[in-house]
Coordinates of C-alpha atoms in Angstrom, one line a residue:
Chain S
X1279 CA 45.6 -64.3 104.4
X1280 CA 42.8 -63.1 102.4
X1281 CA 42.4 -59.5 101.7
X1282 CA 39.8 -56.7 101.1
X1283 CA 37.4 -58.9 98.4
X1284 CA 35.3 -56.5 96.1
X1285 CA 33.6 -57.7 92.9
X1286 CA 33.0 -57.1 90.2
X1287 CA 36.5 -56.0 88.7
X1288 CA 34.8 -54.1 85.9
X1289 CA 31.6 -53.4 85.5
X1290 CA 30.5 -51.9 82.0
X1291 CA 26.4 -50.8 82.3
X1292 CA 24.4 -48.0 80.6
X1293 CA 22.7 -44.9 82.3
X1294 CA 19.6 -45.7 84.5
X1295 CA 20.7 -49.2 85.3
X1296 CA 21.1 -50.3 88.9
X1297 CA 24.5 -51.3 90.2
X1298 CA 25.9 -53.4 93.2
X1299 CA 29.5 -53.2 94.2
X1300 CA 30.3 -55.5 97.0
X1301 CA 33.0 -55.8 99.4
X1302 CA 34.3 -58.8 101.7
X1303 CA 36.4 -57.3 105.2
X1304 CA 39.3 -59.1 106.6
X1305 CA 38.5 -61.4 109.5
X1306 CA 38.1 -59.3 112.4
X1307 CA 37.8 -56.3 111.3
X1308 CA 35.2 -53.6 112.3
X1309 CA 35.9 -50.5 110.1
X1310 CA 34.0 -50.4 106.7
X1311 CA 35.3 -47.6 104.1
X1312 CA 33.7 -47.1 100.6
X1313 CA 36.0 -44.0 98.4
X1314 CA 35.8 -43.5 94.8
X1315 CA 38.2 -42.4 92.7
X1316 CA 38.4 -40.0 89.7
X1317 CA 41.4 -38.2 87.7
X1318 CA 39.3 -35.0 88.4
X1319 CA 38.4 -35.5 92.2
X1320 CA 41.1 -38.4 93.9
X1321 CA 39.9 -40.4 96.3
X1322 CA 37.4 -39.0 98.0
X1323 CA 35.8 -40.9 101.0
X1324 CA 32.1 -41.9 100.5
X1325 CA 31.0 -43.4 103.3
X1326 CA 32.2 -45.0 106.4
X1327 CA 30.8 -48.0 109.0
X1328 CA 31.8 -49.0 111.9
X1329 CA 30.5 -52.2 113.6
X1330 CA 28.0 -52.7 111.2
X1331 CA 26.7 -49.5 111.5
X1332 CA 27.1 -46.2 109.8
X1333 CA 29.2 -43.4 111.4
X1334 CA 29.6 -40.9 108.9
X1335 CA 27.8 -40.8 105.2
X1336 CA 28.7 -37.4 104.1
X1337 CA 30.6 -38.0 101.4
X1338 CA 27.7 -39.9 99.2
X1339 CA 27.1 -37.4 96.2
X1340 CA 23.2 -38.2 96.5
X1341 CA 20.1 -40.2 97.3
X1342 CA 20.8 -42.4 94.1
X1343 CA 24.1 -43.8 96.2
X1344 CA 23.2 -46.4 99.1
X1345 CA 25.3 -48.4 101.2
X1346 CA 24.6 -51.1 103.9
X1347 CA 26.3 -53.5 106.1
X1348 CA 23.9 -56.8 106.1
X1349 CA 26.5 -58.3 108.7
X1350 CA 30.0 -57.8 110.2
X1351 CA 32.1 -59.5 106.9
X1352 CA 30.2 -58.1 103.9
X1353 CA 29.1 -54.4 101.8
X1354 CA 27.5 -53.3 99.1
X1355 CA 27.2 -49.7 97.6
X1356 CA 24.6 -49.5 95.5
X1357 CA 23.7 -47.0 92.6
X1358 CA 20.3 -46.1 91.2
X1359 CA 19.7 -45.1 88.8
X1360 CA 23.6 -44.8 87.2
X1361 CA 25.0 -41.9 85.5
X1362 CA 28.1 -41.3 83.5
X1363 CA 29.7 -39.0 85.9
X1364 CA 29.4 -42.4 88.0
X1365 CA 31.9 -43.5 86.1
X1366 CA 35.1 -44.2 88.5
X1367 CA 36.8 -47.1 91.0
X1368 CA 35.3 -47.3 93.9
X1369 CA 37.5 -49.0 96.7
X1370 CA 36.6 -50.4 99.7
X1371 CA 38.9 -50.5 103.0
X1372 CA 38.4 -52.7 106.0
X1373 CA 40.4 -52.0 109.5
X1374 CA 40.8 -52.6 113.0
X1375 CA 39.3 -49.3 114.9
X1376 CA 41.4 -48.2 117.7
X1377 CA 44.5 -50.5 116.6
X1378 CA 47.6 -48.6 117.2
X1379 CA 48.3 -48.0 113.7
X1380 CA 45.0 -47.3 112.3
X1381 CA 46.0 -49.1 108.8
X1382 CA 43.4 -48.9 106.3
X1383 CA 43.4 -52.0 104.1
X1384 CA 42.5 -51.4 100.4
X1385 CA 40.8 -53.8 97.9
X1386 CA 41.6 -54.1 94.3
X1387 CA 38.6 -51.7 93.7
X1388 CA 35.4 -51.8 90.8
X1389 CA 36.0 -49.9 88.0
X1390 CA 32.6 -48.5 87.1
X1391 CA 32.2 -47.3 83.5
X1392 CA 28.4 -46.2 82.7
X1393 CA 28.0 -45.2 79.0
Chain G
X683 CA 41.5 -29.6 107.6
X684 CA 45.5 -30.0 108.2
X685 CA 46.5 -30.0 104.7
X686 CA 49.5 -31.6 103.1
X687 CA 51.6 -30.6 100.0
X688 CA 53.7 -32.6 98.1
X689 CA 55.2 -32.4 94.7
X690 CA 53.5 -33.7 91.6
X691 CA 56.1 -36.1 90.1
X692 CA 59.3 -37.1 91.1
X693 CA 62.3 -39.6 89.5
X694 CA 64.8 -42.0 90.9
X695 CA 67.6 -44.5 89.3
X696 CA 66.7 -48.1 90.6
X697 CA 68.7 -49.3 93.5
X698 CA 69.0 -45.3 94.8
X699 CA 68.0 -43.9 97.9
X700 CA 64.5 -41.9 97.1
X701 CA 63.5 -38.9 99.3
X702 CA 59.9 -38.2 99.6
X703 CA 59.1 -34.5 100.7
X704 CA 55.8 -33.5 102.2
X705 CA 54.7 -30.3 104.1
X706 CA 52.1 -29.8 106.5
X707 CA 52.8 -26.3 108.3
X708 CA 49.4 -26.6 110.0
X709 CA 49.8 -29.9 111.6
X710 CA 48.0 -30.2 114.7
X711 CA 49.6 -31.5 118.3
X712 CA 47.6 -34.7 117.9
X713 CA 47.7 -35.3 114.3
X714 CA 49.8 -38.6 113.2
X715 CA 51.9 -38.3 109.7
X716 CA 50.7 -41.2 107.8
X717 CA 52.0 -42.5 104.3
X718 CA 50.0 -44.6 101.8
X719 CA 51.1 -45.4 98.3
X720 CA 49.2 -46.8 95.3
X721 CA 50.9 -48.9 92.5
X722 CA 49.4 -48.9 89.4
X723 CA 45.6 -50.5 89.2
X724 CA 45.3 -51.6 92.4
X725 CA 44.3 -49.8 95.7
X726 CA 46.1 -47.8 98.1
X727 CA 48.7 -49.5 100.5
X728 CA 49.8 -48.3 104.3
X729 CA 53.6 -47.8 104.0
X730 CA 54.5 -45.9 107.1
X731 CA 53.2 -43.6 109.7
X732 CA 54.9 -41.3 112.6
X733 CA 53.7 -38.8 114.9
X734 CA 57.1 -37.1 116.5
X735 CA 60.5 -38.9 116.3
X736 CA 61.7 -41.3 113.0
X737 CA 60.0 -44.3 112.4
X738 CA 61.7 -47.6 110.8
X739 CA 60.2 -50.1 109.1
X740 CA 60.3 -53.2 106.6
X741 CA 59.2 -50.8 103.6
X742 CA 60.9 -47.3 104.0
X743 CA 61.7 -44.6 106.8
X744 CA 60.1 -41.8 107.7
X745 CA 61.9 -38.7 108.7
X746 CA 59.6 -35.7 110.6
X747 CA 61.4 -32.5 111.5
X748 CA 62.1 -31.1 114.9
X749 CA 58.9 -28.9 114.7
X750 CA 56.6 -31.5 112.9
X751 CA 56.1 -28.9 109.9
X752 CA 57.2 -31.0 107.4
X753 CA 58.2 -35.2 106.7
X754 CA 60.4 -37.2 104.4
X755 CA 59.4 -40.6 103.3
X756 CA 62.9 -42.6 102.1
X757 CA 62.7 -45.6 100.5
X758 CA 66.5 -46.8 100.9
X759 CA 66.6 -48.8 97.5
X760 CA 64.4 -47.8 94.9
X761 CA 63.2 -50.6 93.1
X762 CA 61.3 -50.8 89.6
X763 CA 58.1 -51.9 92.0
X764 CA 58.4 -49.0 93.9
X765 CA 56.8 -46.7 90.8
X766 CA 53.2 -45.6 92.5
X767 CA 51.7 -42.5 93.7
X768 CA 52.7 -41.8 97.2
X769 CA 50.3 -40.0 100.0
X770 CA 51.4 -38.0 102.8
X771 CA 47.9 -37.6 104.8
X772 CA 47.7 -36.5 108.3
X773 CA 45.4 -38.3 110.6
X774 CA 43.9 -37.1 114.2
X775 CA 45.1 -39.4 117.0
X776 CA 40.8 -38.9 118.3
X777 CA 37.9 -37.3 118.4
X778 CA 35.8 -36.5 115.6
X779 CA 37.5 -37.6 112.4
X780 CA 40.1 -40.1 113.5
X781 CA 39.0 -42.5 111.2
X782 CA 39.5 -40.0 108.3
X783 CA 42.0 -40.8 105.8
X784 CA 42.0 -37.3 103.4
X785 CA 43.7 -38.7 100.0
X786 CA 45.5 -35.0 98.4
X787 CA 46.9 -35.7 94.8
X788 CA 50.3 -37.2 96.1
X789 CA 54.0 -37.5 94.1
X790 CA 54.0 -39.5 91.3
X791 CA 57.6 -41.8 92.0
X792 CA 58.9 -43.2 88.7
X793 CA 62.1 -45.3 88.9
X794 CA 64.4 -45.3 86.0
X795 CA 66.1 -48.8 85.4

């Protein structure tokens, strides 16, 4: 079985450049989560879809951050202009919504380093 | 928020039992104890999660006490792949926030060979 599929791995850009993270969900799934993660902060939740649509963006530091769900399988969180302080992983999690254990999948996650 | 506190670090000798504290004095009626662990470079994991009596399964136990104040996540036989940050985050069974999964600095598990 496939897992969580985000890309790039690494990303290595300066300030003021655009950025795309993507994400591919597990089969089925209908819960979209985007965290980032920093020594200074931890993982702290960004943004969060369900069915396609989004339930809850609170988390997303500013205007400069976007996310969107073009259909049920794929992400992308998008940054614009970058920063340094953007610098991070950002993970994304996929899940069933309303299964019994509520298990939060993780990907691999993007490390983001703007210079 | 129901907050969690664990300690920073912790050790274990491969191939021991490893006990996992983790209070939550404020735990709600309908929160659910949930465990998550990340290994080094890679993302967080689900490893357990319980809401009153002991759960069992493949990965570790969980252990909540009578009054739901406080958990223990035991991994039976620490093994060298068992070094990883380890979460104890409590969840609302409904209602607004359900889907929230509130990452708090966790224990850092390092297994001695």
């Amino acid at each position: 079985d496939a897992g969580v599929i985000q890309s790039p791995r690494h990303e290595v850009t300066e300030m003021g450049q655009e950025v795309t993270l993507r994400c591919k969900l597990i089969s089925g799934h209908n819960s979209l989560f985007w965290y980032r993660q920093t020594m200074m902060r931890g993982l702290e939740l960004l943004i969060y879809f369900n069915n396609n649509v989004p339930i809850d963006d609170s988390g997303m530091p500013e205007d400069r951050f976007s996310a969107k769900m073009p259909n049920a399988s794929f992400s992308t969180l998008k940054i614009q202009p970058s920063e340094p302080r953007d610098s991070a992983v950002y993970f994304c999690a996929s899940s069933l919504a309303w299964a019994d254990t509520g298990e939060l999948f993780f990907g691999e996650g993007s490390r983001l380093t703007v210079l | 928020d129901a907050k969690t506190t664990q300690p920073n670090s912790m050790e274990s000798n491969e191939e021991e039992p490893v006990h996992l504290p983790c209070n939550h004095s404020t735990i709600s009626g309908t929160d659910y104890i949930h465990w998550y662990r990340q290994l080094p470079s890679q993302g967080p994991e689900y490893v357990i999660h319980g809401l009153t009596s002991n759960v069992n399964n493949r990965m570790a136990s969980l252990a909540i006490a009578e009054d739901r104040k406080s958990s223990t996540l035991i991994l039976h036989r620490a093994t060298l792949r068992d070094a990883a940050v380890y979460y104890c985050i409590l969840r609302p069974y409904s209602g607004a926030g359900s889907y929230q999964l509130t990452f708090g600095k966790g224990t850092k598990l390092s297994v001695i060979p």
